[in-house]
Amino acid sequence: MGYEITLLTTMGIAVIFALGLNIVAGFCGQISLGHAAFYGIGAYTAAMLTKGGTPFLLALPPALMLAGAVGVVVGLASLRVRHDFLAITTMGVGFLFIGIVRQQDWLGGEMGLSGIPAAGFGRVGFMLFVLALAAATAMLSVHLRRSWMGFAFDAIADDEDTAQLLGIDVARYKLAAFAVGTAVSGVAGALYAHHVRFIDPNSFGFVESVTVLAMVVVGGIGSIWGVAVAAAVLSIAPLLFQVIEDYKLMVYGALLFTMMRLCPDGVAGLVRRLRRGRAG
Amino acid sequence: MTAPTLDIAGLTVAFGGVTALDDVSFALAGGELLGLIGPNGAGKTTVMRAITGVVRPGHGRIRVGGRDIGTLPVHARIRAGLGLSQQLTRPFRSMTALDNVALAAGAMRTRRPLRSLLASDRRAERAEALRLLELVGIGEVAEQRPDVLPLGVLKRLEVARALALRPRLLLLDEPLAGLNHAEAERLADTILALNRGGLPILLIEHNLGEVARICDRLVVLDNGLLLADGPTADVLANAEVQDAYLGRGGHAAA
């Protein structure tokens, strides 16, 4: 039973993390190759607070806000770059985060932070809390997609220049996407820190950024259920199969490559085509 | 006297060493339908781009309804009352034709990101979008995606989308290009009807026959310079315009 609880908690955290990236990359079309940095900011913020005696629930909002605030700063810096240049810029942000954290003794430096207290709900309670937040994130995503903000995001992801010609303040919408998407990932990071209760800079490196991107791409960029399912499956695959854990970067890299090459709209796109094929 | 709807003064645009527009000035008064014509490369589209802010002029002033919009970013100029139908159609390919227009019709809803998050009802905007698609004669393609639509339909989709912004000044960049004779005549009639309904329009168009038919006044550009500005019949009779437009010493065969 304990093992299943771990699996479900891991899945829930991954779903939140991936849905956060999906808001930035999927809804608004702004690729991020350094999204683990925001996961890390949430994790370190919450962990430092709870280690200092702050109750877990009170540590969540600061984790959310700091990740979102840094997200807006990165968004501001990214406003002038597009597509592949944005990918490289955000990748740089990911490396920058690790580079900075490694040098900070007060953040545990290379050794990381251990002895992070438990959330205090018991293991089952924490699992349910994580799953509830995952469901809430999915609902937020659904609302966002349907709202006029989602409508404007669709236009920006499609053609920024034309979106401006329809009076859409592209810069502010992009910042909004960065703010929400990174804040959500910050929450995922805070949950992660209190799930494994030990974090170090390597937990939030390039591999994590690629992993979460693989979840979004495999699920289908922009598809809420697709990304959630892919995140759930891919997050526990390394726990279930030692070989995937050993060759994680290779497996996820290969998955990314294969999906982009053969099925760029992911599992969601595949299912859509199959359904249409059956109907037609 | 009230300020002109559009007032362009001393507009100069250079791309690298090439002067695309050289000290161009003209105005669009009241509810006019003004034709902007000239041979290829004369700088017509550059005028449109300078008005919408896609191109930043080196010199000159652009006023809409008396307000200097020269320093505003593109989206703010649109919100100041401009609607543009582009020469090269740029529909959002991920949306139906209807939603392309509905997004523009919801300009008030997308004004502020935070408020746009609170509303999700698109029914009123979609109804308005359908009305506009029908107005330009393509109501039947509302649910289709732009990928499958021919150029003639996409041109009219651009016009519908620009109209959905409820502009104070409609900018049309070659809306008739790519349409067959009957389609062009019909859209030109629609443009004229919109103008008669009180909408000021700046029309760039190569189809001289239709321009002459619906515009009372023409501005002619040639090689970045203002060549003529006046009543349609006078401008078309102008020897310099005939030279520039129809070839040196050539006759009006087209």
Short mmCIF file of C-alpha atoms in Angstrom, two decimals:
data_model
loop_
_atom_site.label_atom_id
_atom_site.label_comp_id
_atom_site.label_asym_id
_atom_site.label_seq_id
_atom_site.Cartn_x
_atom_site.Cartn_y
_atom_site.Cartn_z
CA MET A 1 0.00 0.00 0.00
CA GLY A 2 2.84 2.38 0.87
CA TYR A 3 4.28 1.93 -2.59
CA GLU A 4 1.00 2.81 -4.30
CA ILE A 5 0.76 5.96 -2.20
CA THR A 6 4.22 6.99 -3.34
CA LEU A 7 3.31 6.31 -6.97
CA LEU A 8 0.08 8.29 -6.81
CA THR A 9 1.73 11.22 -5.04
CA THR A 10 4.55 11.27 -7.60
CA MET A 11 1.99 11.19 -10.41
CA GLY A 12 -0.03 14.05 -8.93
CA ILE A 13 3.05 16.27 -8.54
CA ALA A 14 4.17 15.55 -12.10
CA VAL A 15 0.70 16.35 -13.44
CA ILE A 16 0.75 19.77 -11.73
CA PHE A 17 4.30 20.49 -12.95
CA ALA A 18 3.52 19.49 -16.54
CA LEU A 19 0.20 21.37 -16.63
CA GLY A 20 2.15 24.45 -15.51
CA LEU A 21 4.49 24.14 -18.48
CA ASN A 22 1.50 23.39 -20.70
CA ILE A 23 0.02 26.82 -19.90
CA VAL A 24 3.17 28.60 -21.08
CA ALA A 25 4.22 26.31 -23.93
CA GLY A 26 0.92 24.74 -24.92
CA PHE A 27 -1.64 27.52 -24.51
CA CYS A 28 0.50 30.54 -25.29
CA GLY A 29 3.06 28.88 -27.54
CA GLN A 30 6.09 30.05 -25.57
CA ILE A 31 8.56 27.19 -25.42
CA SER A 32 10.47 26.80 -22.15
CA LEU A 33 13.49 24.54 -21.83
CA GLY A 34 14.28 25.65 -18.30
CA HIS A 35 11.00 25.02 -16.55
CA ALA A 36 12.65 22.96 -13.80
CA ALA A 37 14.06 26.24 -12.46
CA PHE A 38 10.56 27.32 -11.35
CA TYR A 39 9.90 23.87 -9.91
CA GLY A 40 13.14 24.37 -8.01
CA ILE A 41 12.26 27.87 -6.81
CA GLY A 42 9.00 26.54 -5.39
CA ALA A 43 10.77 23.60 -3.78
CA TYR A 44 13.55 25.64 -2.17
CA THR A 45 11.20 28.42 -1.02
CA ALA A 46 8.79 26.05 0.69
CA ALA A 47 11.54 23.86 2.12
CA MET A 48 13.41 26.80 3.64
CA LEU A 49 10.19 28.06 5.20
CA THR A 50 9.05 24.76 6.69
CA LYS A 51 12.57 24.03 7.94
CA GLY A 52 12.35 27.40 9.67
CA GLY A 53 9.15 26.34 11.38
CA THR A 54 6.48 27.72 9.02
CA PRO A 55 3.50 25.36 8.68
CA PHE A 56 3.42 23.65 5.28
CA LEU A 57 0.15 25.25 4.15
CA LEU A 58 1.55 28.73 4.85
CA ALA A 59 4.71 27.89 2.92
CA LEU A 60 2.76 27.12 -0.27
CA PRO A 61 1.63 30.68 -1.16
CA PRO A 62 5.16 32.16 -0.95
CA ALA A 63 6.47 29.26 -3.11
CA LEU A 64 3.74 29.98 -5.65
CA MET A 65 4.33 33.73 -5.61
CA LEU A 66 8.14 33.64 -5.80
CA ALA A 67 8.09 31.14 -8.69
CA GLY A 68 5.47 33.28 -10.45
CA ALA A 69 7.38 36.51 -9.82
CA VAL A 70 10.63 35.07 -11.20
CA GLY A 71 8.54 33.71 -14.06
CA VAL A 72 7.38 37.23 -14.89
CA VAL A 73 10.98 38.49 -14.80
CA VAL A 74 12.07 35.70 -17.14
CA GLY A 75 9.01 36.47 -19.27
CA LEU A 76 10.02 40.13 -19.46
CA ALA A 77 13.50 39.14 -20.54
CA SER A 78 12.01 36.79 -23.10
CA LEU A 79 9.62 39.25 -24.73
CA ARG A 80 12.07 40.20 -27.44
CA VAL A 81 12.98 36.65 -28.42
CA ARG A 82 10.90 34.09 -30.25
CA HIS A 83 10.89 30.40 -31.08
CA ASP A 84 14.35 28.83 -31.03
CA PHE A 85 15.89 31.90 -29.40
CA LEU A 86 13.31 31.69 -26.63
CA ALA A 87 14.17 28.00 -26.17
CA ILE A 88 17.85 28.88 -25.75
CA THR A 89 17.07 31.80 -23.40
CA THR A 90 14.91 29.66 -21.13
CA MET A 91 17.49 26.89 -21.19
CA GLY A 92 19.97 29.48 -19.95
CA VAL A 93 17.58 30.37 -17.12
CA GLY A 94 17.55 26.71 -16.09
CA PHE A 95 21.35 26.56 -15.92
CA LEU A 96 21.47 29.93 -14.18
CA PHE A 97 19.19 28.66 -11.42
CA ILE A 98 21.40 25.62 -10.73
CA GLY A 99 24.54 27.70 -10.98
CA ILE A 100 23.28 30.14 -8.37
CA VAL A 101 21.82 27.58 -5.93
CA ARG A 102 25.04 25.51 -5.97
CA GLN A 103 27.00 28.49 -4.68
CA GLN A 104 24.61 29.39 -1.86
CA ASP A 105 25.63 27.89 1.45
CA TRP A 106 22.42 29.05 3.10
CA LEU A 107 20.51 26.92 0.55
CA GLY A 108 22.68 23.93 1.31
CA GLY A 109 24.88 24.47 -1.74
CA GLU A 110 25.93 21.31 -3.54
CA MET A 111 24.73 19.17 -0.61
CA GLY A 112 21.15 20.35 -0.85
CA LEU A 113 18.56 20.55 1.91
CA SER A 114 17.77 17.50 4.00
CA GLY A 115 15.47 16.99 6.94
CA ILE A 116 12.59 18.82 5.31
CA PRO A 117 9.62 18.27 7.63
CA ALA A 118 6.58 16.33 6.49
CA ALA A 119 3.50 18.27 5.48
CA GLY A 120 1.75 16.92 8.55
CA PHE A 121 -1.27 15.25 6.90
CA GLY A 122 0.08 11.72 7.06
CA ARG A 123 1.09 9.93 3.87
CA VAL A 124 -2.43 9.23 2.69
CA GLY A 125 -3.55 12.73 3.58
CA PHE A 126 -0.64 14.24 1.65
CA MET A 127 -1.43 12.04 -1.35
CA LEU A 128 -5.05 13.18 -1.31
CA PHE A 129 -3.95 16.80 -0.96
CA VAL A 130 -1.63 16.44 -3.98
CA LEU A 131 -4.32 14.75 -6.06
CA ALA A 132 -6.82 17.45 -5.12
CA LEU A 133 -4.38 20.15 -6.21
CA ALA A 134 -3.72 18.25 -9.45
CA ALA A 135 -7.47 18.18 -10.09
CA ALA A 136 -7.69 21.89 -9.27
CA THR A 137 -4.84 22.64 -11.70
CA ALA A 138 -6.61 20.68 -14.41
CA MET A 139 -9.79 22.64 -13.72
CA LEU A 140 -7.88 25.91 -13.83
CA SER A 141 -6.42 24.82 -17.16
CA VAL A 142 -9.85 23.99 -18.55
CA HIS A 143 -11.20 27.36 -17.44
CA LEU A 144 -8.16 29.20 -18.83
CA ARG A 145 -8.53 27.46 -22.17
CA ARG A 146 -12.22 28.38 -22.45
CA SER A 147 -11.85 31.95 -21.21
CA TRP A 148 -11.15 34.96 -23.38
CA MET A 149 -7.60 34.79 -22.08
CA GLY A 150 -7.30 31.32 -23.60
CA PHE A 151 -8.82 32.69 -26.82
CA ALA A 152 -6.14 35.39 -26.92
CA PHE A 153 -3.45 32.79 -26.11
CA ASP A 154 -4.63 30.72 -29.09
CA ALA A 155 -4.14 33.74 -31.34
CA ILE A 156 -0.69 34.51 -29.93
CA ALA A 157 0.46 30.89 -30.23
CA ASP A 158 -0.79 30.96 -33.83
CA ASP A 159 0.53 34.31 -35.10
CA GLU A 160 1.75 37.05 -32.75
CA ASP A 161 1.91 39.79 -35.36
CA THR A 162 -1.69 39.29 -36.42
CA ALA A 163 -2.81 39.07 -32.78
CA GLN A 164 -1.42 42.59 -32.32
CA LEU A 165 -3.37 43.75 -35.35
CA LEU A 166 -6.51 42.62 -33.50
CA GLY A 167 -5.61 44.89 -30.61
CA ILE A 168 -4.22 42.17 -28.36
CA ASP A 169 -1.45 43.34 -26.04
CA VAL A 170 0.75 40.34 -26.80
CA ALA A 171 3.45 41.25 -24.27
CA ARG A 172 1.04 41.40 -21.34
CA TYR A 173 -0.66 38.15 -22.30
CA LYS A 174 2.68 36.39 -22.56
CA LEU A 175 3.62 37.69 -19.12
CA ALA A 176 0.29 36.43 -17.78
CA ALA A 177 1.03 32.98 -19.23
CA PHE A 178 4.50 32.99 -17.69
CA ALA A 179 3.13 34.14 -14.34
CA VAL A 180 0.42 31.47 -14.11
CA GLY A 181 2.47 28.66 -15.65
CA THR A 182 5.51 29.21 -13.47
CA ALA A 183 3.47 29.77 -10.30
CA VAL A 184 1.70 26.44 -10.85
CA SER A 185 5.07 24.73 -11.34
CA GLY A 186 6.30 26.40 -8.15
CA VAL A 187 3.45 24.73 -6.25
CA ALA A 188 4.49 21.40 -7.78
CA GLY A 189 8.03 22.03 -6.55
CA ALA A 190 6.85 22.78 -3.02
CA LEU A 191 4.87 19.53 -3.00
CA TYR A 192 7.88 17.62 -4.34
CA ALA A 193 10.15 18.96 -1.60
CA HIS A 194 7.73 17.76 1.08
CA HIS A 195 7.18 14.45 -0.63
CA VAL A 196 10.82 13.33 -0.94
CA ARG A 197 11.92 15.62 1.95
CA PHE A 198 15.38 16.05 0.51
CA ILE A 199 16.31 18.34 -2.39
CA ASP A 200 19.57 19.29 -4.05
CA PRO A 201 20.34 21.38 -7.15
CA ASN A 202 20.45 18.28 -9.36
CA SER A 203 16.78 17.62 -8.67
CA PHE A 204 15.99 20.68 -10.82
CA GLY A 205 18.48 20.42 -13.64
CA PHE A 206 18.26 20.19 -17.38
CA VAL A 207 17.16 16.55 -17.17
CA GLU A 208 14.06 17.62 -15.23
CA SER A 209 13.32 20.36 -17.75
CA VAL A 210 13.58 17.87 -20.60
CA THR A 211 11.50 15.33 -18.69
CA VAL A 212 8.62 17.74 -18.15
CA LEU A 213 8.86 18.92 -21.76
CA ALA A 214 8.67 15.27 -22.86
CA MET A 215 5.48 14.89 -20.80
CA VAL A 216 3.91 17.90 -22.54
CA VAL A 217 5.01 16.85 -26.02
CA VAL A 218 4.06 13.18 -25.60
CA GLY A 219 0.67 14.13 -24.20
CA GLY A 220 0.07 16.66 -26.96
CA ILE A 221 1.14 20.29 -26.62
CA GLY A 222 -1.85 22.23 -25.36
CA SER A 223 -4.07 19.21 -24.59
CA ILE A 224 -4.99 19.20 -20.92
CA TRP A 225 -6.00 15.55 -20.58
CA GLY A 226 -3.20 14.41 -22.90
CA VAL A 227 -0.54 16.19 -20.86
CA ALA A 228 -2.04 14.98 -17.57
CA VAL A 229 -2.05 11.34 -18.72
CA ALA A 230 1.47 11.56 -20.17
CA ALA A 231 2.76 13.19 -16.97
CA ALA A 232 1.11 10.51 -14.83
CA VAL A 233 2.56 7.65 -16.87
CA LEU A 234 6.02 9.07 -17.54
CA SER A 235 6.52 10.17 -13.92
CA ILE A 236 6.13 6.68 -12.47
CA ALA A 237 7.78 4.79 -15.35
CA PRO A 238 11.26 5.21 -13.78
CA LEU A 239 9.89 3.96 -10.46
CA LEU A 240 8.33 0.87 -12.03
CA PHE A 241 11.15 -0.01 -14.40
CA GLN A 242 14.70 0.30 -13.17
CA VAL A 243 15.98 0.37 -16.76
CA ILE A 244 14.08 3.62 -17.45
CA GLU A 245 15.53 5.14 -14.29
CA ASP A 246 19.03 4.14 -15.42
CA TYR A 247 18.62 5.48 -18.94
CA LYS A 248 16.19 8.31 -18.14
CA LEU A 249 17.73 11.02 -20.31
CA MET A 250 18.11 8.63 -23.21
CA VAL A 251 14.56 7.29 -22.94
CA TYR A 252 12.94 10.73 -22.62
CA GLY A 253 15.20 12.19 -25.28
CA ALA A 254 14.25 9.38 -27.65
CA LEU A 255 10.57 9.87 -26.79
CA LEU A 256 10.81 13.60 -27.51
CA PHE A 257 12.57 12.96 -30.79
CA THR A 258 10.17 10.24 -31.91
CA MET A 259 7.05 12.21 -31.01
CA MET A 260 8.24 15.42 -32.68
CA ARG A 261 9.19 13.47 -35.77
CA LEU A 262 6.21 11.14 -36.09
CA CYS A 263 3.40 12.65 -34.07
CA PRO A 264 3.99 16.32 -33.21
CA ASP A 265 0.52 16.72 -31.72
CA GLY A 266 1.16 13.94 -29.22
CA VAL A 267 -1.11 11.23 -27.90
CA ALA A 268 -4.03 13.67 -27.87
CA GLY A 269 -3.57 14.28 -31.60
CA LEU A 270 -3.25 10.56 -32.27
CA VAL A 271 -6.51 9.81 -30.46
CA ARG A 272 -8.25 12.66 -32.27
CA ARG A 273 -7.19 11.26 -35.64
CA LEU A 274 -8.19 7.72 -34.72
CA ARG A 275 -11.63 8.90 -33.64
CA ARG A 276 -12.12 10.94 -36.77
CA GLY A 277 -10.97 7.96 -38.85
CA ARG A 278 -13.51 5.72 -37.14
CA ALA A 279 -16.30 8.27 -37.46
CA GLY A 280 -15.58 9.05 -41.09
CA MET B 1 -13.70 72.35 -37.92
CA THR B 2 -13.17 68.90 -36.44
CA ALA B 3 -9.89 67.08 -36.86
CA PRO B 4 -9.52 64.88 -39.94
CA THR B 5 -10.10 61.14 -39.43
CA LEU B 6 -6.57 60.49 -40.64
CA ASP B 7 -3.88 63.09 -41.02
CA ILE B 8 -0.49 62.08 -42.37
CA ALA B 9 2.20 64.76 -42.50
CA GLY B 10 5.74 64.51 -43.83
CA LEU B 11 5.86 60.72 -43.63
CA THR B 12 9.32 59.41 -44.49
CA VAL B 13 10.32 55.77 -44.25
CA ALA B 14 13.69 54.32 -45.23
CA PHE B 15 14.69 50.66 -45.31
CA GLY B 16 18.46 50.65 -45.10
CA GLY B 17 19.51 52.97 -47.90
CA VAL B 18 16.24 52.74 -49.81
CA THR B 19 13.69 55.48 -49.28
CA ALA B 20 10.28 53.80 -49.40
CA LEU B 21 8.32 56.96 -48.58
CA ASP B 22 9.60 60.49 -49.01
CA ASP B 23 7.78 63.30 -47.23
CA VAL B 24 4.28 62.03 -47.96
CA SER B 25 1.36 64.09 -46.65
CA PHE B 26 -2.35 63.60 -47.12
CA ALA B 27 -5.48 63.57 -45.04
CA LEU B 28 -8.72 61.65 -44.95
CA ALA B 29 -11.52 63.97 -43.93
CA GLY B 30 -14.72 63.00 -42.18
CA GLY B 31 -16.36 59.88 -43.50
CA GLU B 32 -14.51 59.70 -46.78
CA LEU B 33 -13.72 56.64 -48.89
CA LEU B 34 -10.23 57.50 -50.06
CA GLY B 35 -8.41 55.44 -52.67
CA LEU B 36 -4.64 55.13 -52.38
CA ILE B 37 -3.18 53.95 -55.66
CA GLY B 38 0.15 53.70 -57.39
CA PRO B 39 2.30 51.23 -59.31
CA ASN B 40 3.97 48.26 -57.60
CA GLY B 41 6.65 49.38 -55.17
CA ALA B 42 5.19 52.88 -54.91
CA GLY B 43 5.00 52.59 -51.10
CA LYS B 44 1.27 52.04 -50.57
CA THR B 45 1.61 49.11 -48.22
CA THR B 46 4.40 50.94 -46.39
CA VAL B 47 1.89 53.73 -45.68
CA MET B 48 -0.47 51.16 -44.15
CA ARG B 49 2.34 49.65 -42.11
CA ALA B 50 3.44 53.04 -40.86
CA ILE B 51 -0.15 53.81 -39.82
CA THR B 52 -0.52 50.53 -37.90
CA GLY B 53 2.98 50.84 -36.41
CA VAL B 54 4.46 47.69 -37.92
CA VAL B 55 6.96 50.01 -39.65
CA ARG B 56 8.48 52.93 -37.73
CA PRO B 57 8.87 56.04 -39.89
CA GLY B 58 12.06 58.08 -39.77
CA HIS B 59 10.06 61.31 -39.89
CA GLY B 60 6.48 62.40 -40.00
CA ARG B 61 3.36 62.53 -37.96
CA ILE B 62 0.30 60.30 -38.05
CA ARG B 63 -2.89 61.46 -36.41
CA VAL B 64 -6.15 59.59 -36.09
CA GLY B 65 -9.07 61.78 -35.10
CA GLY B 66 -6.61 64.47 -34.03
CA ARG B 67 -4.65 62.13 -31.78
CA ASP B 68 -0.96 61.54 -32.55
CA ILE B 69 -0.55 57.76 -32.60
CA GLY B 70 3.10 57.83 -33.68
CA THR B 71 4.48 56.59 -30.38
CA LEU B 72 1.92 53.87 -29.69
CA PRO B 73 2.62 50.15 -30.14
CA VAL B 74 0.63 48.24 -32.77
CA HIS B 75 -2.11 46.90 -30.48
CA ALA B 76 -2.72 50.34 -28.93
CA ARG B 77 -3.14 51.92 -32.38
CA ILE B 78 -5.76 49.30 -33.21
CA ARG B 79 -7.51 50.17 -29.96
CA ALA B 80 -7.30 53.83 -30.90
CA GLY B 81 -9.75 52.99 -33.68
CA LEU B 82 -7.98 51.30 -36.59
CA GLY B 83 -8.96 48.10 -38.36
CA LEU B 84 -6.65 46.61 -40.99
CA SER B 85 -7.32 44.06 -43.69
CA GLN B 86 -3.89 42.88 -44.79
CA GLN B 87 -2.78 42.41 -48.36
CA LEU B 88 -1.29 39.00 -47.61
CA THR B 89 -4.01 37.21 -45.69
CA ARG B 90 -2.96 36.03 -42.24
CA PRO B 91 -5.86 34.07 -40.73
CA PHE B 92 -5.32 32.18 -37.49
CA ARG B 93 -5.06 28.67 -38.90
CA SER B 94 -5.84 26.97 -35.61
CA MET B 95 -9.35 28.51 -35.47
CA THR B 96 -12.50 28.38 -37.56
CA ALA B 97 -13.29 31.34 -39.78
CA LEU B 98 -16.01 32.26 -37.29
CA ASP B 99 -13.63 32.34 -34.33
CA ASN B 100 -11.13 34.38 -36.33
CA VAL B 101 -13.75 37.10 -36.52
CA ALA B 102 -15.23 36.48 -33.05
CA LEU B 103 -11.84 37.14 -31.42
CA ALA B 104 -11.74 40.54 -33.09
CA ALA B 105 -15.37 41.19 -32.14
CA GLY B 106 -14.37 40.54 -28.52
CA ALA B 107 -11.75 43.29 -28.50
CA MET B 108 -13.37 44.77 -25.40
CA ARG B 109 -13.04 41.43 -23.62
CA THR B 110 -9.36 41.03 -24.47
CA ARG B 111 -8.43 44.60 -23.53
CA ARG B 112 -7.07 43.57 -20.13
CA PRO B 113 -5.59 40.11 -19.51
CA LEU B 114 -6.96 39.85 -15.98
CA ARG B 115 -10.50 40.62 -17.04
CA SER B 116 -10.22 38.30 -20.01
CA LEU B 117 -9.71 35.49 -17.51
CA LEU B 118 -13.07 36.11 -15.89
CA ALA B 119 -15.29 35.73 -18.94
CA SER B 120 -15.66 32.76 -21.24
CA ASP B 121 -19.00 33.29 -22.99
CA ARG B 122 -18.39 33.78 -26.74
CA ARG B 123 -21.99 33.63 -27.98
CA ALA B 124 -22.56 37.33 -28.54
CA GLU B 125 -19.24 37.73 -30.35
CA ARG B 126 -19.87 34.64 -32.48
CA ALA B 127 -23.29 35.96 -33.48
CA GLU B 128 -21.70 39.27 -34.44
CA ALA B 129 -18.96 37.38 -36.33
CA LEU B 130 -21.52 35.43 -38.31
CA ARG B 131 -23.32 38.64 -39.21
CA LEU B 132 -20.07 40.11 -40.54
CA LEU B 133 -19.14 36.96 -42.46
CA GLU B 134 -22.55 37.11 -44.10
CA LEU B 135 -22.07 40.81 -44.79
CA VAL B 136 -18.93 40.10 -46.82
CA GLY B 137 -20.64 37.12 -48.44
CA ILE B 138 -18.91 34.14 -46.83
CA GLY B 139 -21.35 33.13 -44.08
CA GLU B 140 -21.37 29.54 -45.33
CA VAL B 141 -17.71 28.92 -44.41
CA ALA B 142 -18.12 30.02 -40.77
CA GLU B 143 -17.30 26.62 -39.28
CA GLN B 144 -14.42 25.83 -41.64
CA ARG B 145 -10.74 26.25 -41.00
CA PRO B 146 -8.73 28.71 -43.10
CA ASP B 147 -6.48 25.89 -44.42
CA VAL B 148 -9.21 24.66 -46.72
CA LEU B 149 -10.46 28.07 -47.90
CA PRO B 150 -9.52 29.66 -51.24
CA LEU B 151 -7.79 33.03 -51.43
CA GLY B 152 -10.94 34.88 -52.47
CA VAL B 153 -12.66 33.76 -49.26
CA LEU B 154 -9.62 34.52 -47.10
CA LYS B 155 -9.50 38.08 -48.45
CA ARG B 156 -13.07 38.60 -47.36
CA LEU B 157 -12.33 36.95 -44.01
CA GLU B 158 -9.64 39.62 -43.48
CA VAL B 159 -12.18 42.34 -44.18
CA ALA B 160 -14.74 40.79 -41.81
CA ARG B 161 -12.12 40.51 -39.08
CA ALA B 162 -11.11 44.16 -39.49
CA LEU B 163 -14.77 45.22 -39.37
CA ALA B 164 -15.31 43.21 -36.19
CA LEU B 165 -12.95 45.60 -34.39
CA ARG B 166 -15.58 48.31 -34.96
CA PRO B 167 -12.90 50.70 -36.24
CA ARG B 168 -13.23 54.46 -36.59
CA LEU B 169 -11.13 54.11 -39.71
CA LEU B 170 -11.00 50.99 -41.86
CA LEU B 171 -7.73 50.31 -43.66
CA LEU B 172 -8.06 47.97 -46.62
CA ASP B 173 -4.89 46.77 -48.35
CA GLU B 174 -5.86 45.30 -51.72
CA PRO B 175 -9.03 43.58 -50.56
CA LEU B 176 -10.09 42.81 -54.13
CA ALA B 177 -6.86 41.09 -55.23
CA GLY B 178 -7.42 37.43 -55.98
CA LEU B 179 -11.17 37.82 -56.40
CA ASN B 180 -12.85 37.15 -59.73
CA HIS B 181 -14.73 39.93 -61.47
CA ALA B 182 -18.13 39.22 -59.91
CA GLU B 183 -16.67 38.72 -56.42
CA ALA B 184 -14.61 41.91 -56.71
CA GLU B 185 -17.62 43.93 -57.80
CA ARG B 186 -19.69 42.55 -54.96
CA LEU B 187 -17.05 43.25 -52.31
CA ALA B 188 -16.50 46.73 -53.75
CA ASP B 189 -20.24 47.31 -53.40
CA THR B 190 -20.03 46.13 -49.79
CA ILE B 191 -17.13 48.52 -49.16
CA LEU B 192 -19.11 51.37 -50.67
CA ALA B 193 -22.15 50.46 -48.57
CA LEU B 194 -20.06 50.37 -45.40
CA ASN B 195 -18.72 53.81 -46.24
CA ARG B 196 -22.18 55.17 -46.96
CA GLY B 197 -23.16 53.78 -43.57
CA GLY B 198 -20.68 56.22 -42.02
CA LEU B 199 -17.39 54.30 -41.88
CA PRO B 200 -14.31 56.18 -43.14
CA ILE B 201 -12.15 53.93 -45.32
CA LEU B 202 -8.63 54.14 -46.73
CA LEU B 203 -8.51 51.75 -49.66
CA ILE B 204 -5.35 50.56 -51.36
CA GLU B 205 -6.30 48.78 -54.54
CA HIS B 206 -4.85 47.74 -57.87
CA ASN B 207 -8.21 47.16 -59.47
CA LEU B 208 -8.47 50.66 -60.96
CA GLY B 209 -11.89 50.06 -62.45
CA GLU B 210 -13.45 49.31 -59.07
CA VAL B 211 -11.46 52.08 -57.33
CA ALA B 212 -12.62 54.62 -59.86
CA ARG B 213 -16.16 53.38 -59.49
CA ILE B 214 -16.42 53.62 -55.69
CA CYS B 215 -13.89 56.29 -54.60
CA ASP B 216 -14.61 59.99 -54.96
CA ARG B 217 -11.06 60.99 -54.23
CA LEU B 218 -7.68 59.43 -54.97
CA VAL B 219 -4.17 59.82 -53.64
CA VAL B 220 -1.43 58.57 -55.97
CA LEU B 221 2.03 57.45 -54.87
CA ASP B 222 4.91 56.79 -57.19
CA ASN B 223 8.34 55.70 -56.05
CA GLY B 224 7.68 56.85 -52.50
CA LEU B 225 6.53 60.32 -53.55
CA LEU B 226 3.07 61.82 -53.49
CA LEU B 227 2.19 62.29 -57.14
CA ALA B 228 -1.38 63.46 -57.03
CA ASP B 229 -4.25 64.07 -54.62
CA GLY B 230 -7.71 65.08 -55.74
CA PRO B 231 -11.10 64.11 -57.17
CA THR B 232 -10.99 60.75 -58.95
CA ALA B 233 -11.75 62.04 -62.45
CA ASP B 234 -9.08 64.78 -62.22
CA VAL B 235 -6.44 62.42 -60.88
CA LEU B 236 -7.07 59.81 -63.55
CA ALA B 237 -6.89 62.50 -66.24
CA ASN B 238 -3.59 63.77 -64.86
CA ALA B 239 -0.82 63.16 -67.42
CA GLU B 240 1.82 62.45 -64.77
CA VAL B 241 -0.39 59.83 -63.14
CA GLN B 242 -1.04 58.19 -66.48
CA ASP B 243 2.69 58.12 -67.16
CA ALA B 244 3.56 56.60 -63.80
CA TYR B 245 0.70 54.20 -63.62
CA LEU B 246 0.30 53.01 -67.15
CA GLY B 247 3.87 53.25 -68.35
CA ARG B 248 5.71 56.13 -69.96
CA GLY B 249 3.87 57.26 -73.04
CA GLY B 250 1.50 54.29 -72.81
CA HIS B 251 -2.22 54.45 -73.11
CA ALA B 252 -4.94 53.34 -70.81
CA ALA B 253 -5.35 49.82 -72.02
CA ALA B 254 -6.21 48.30 -68.63
#
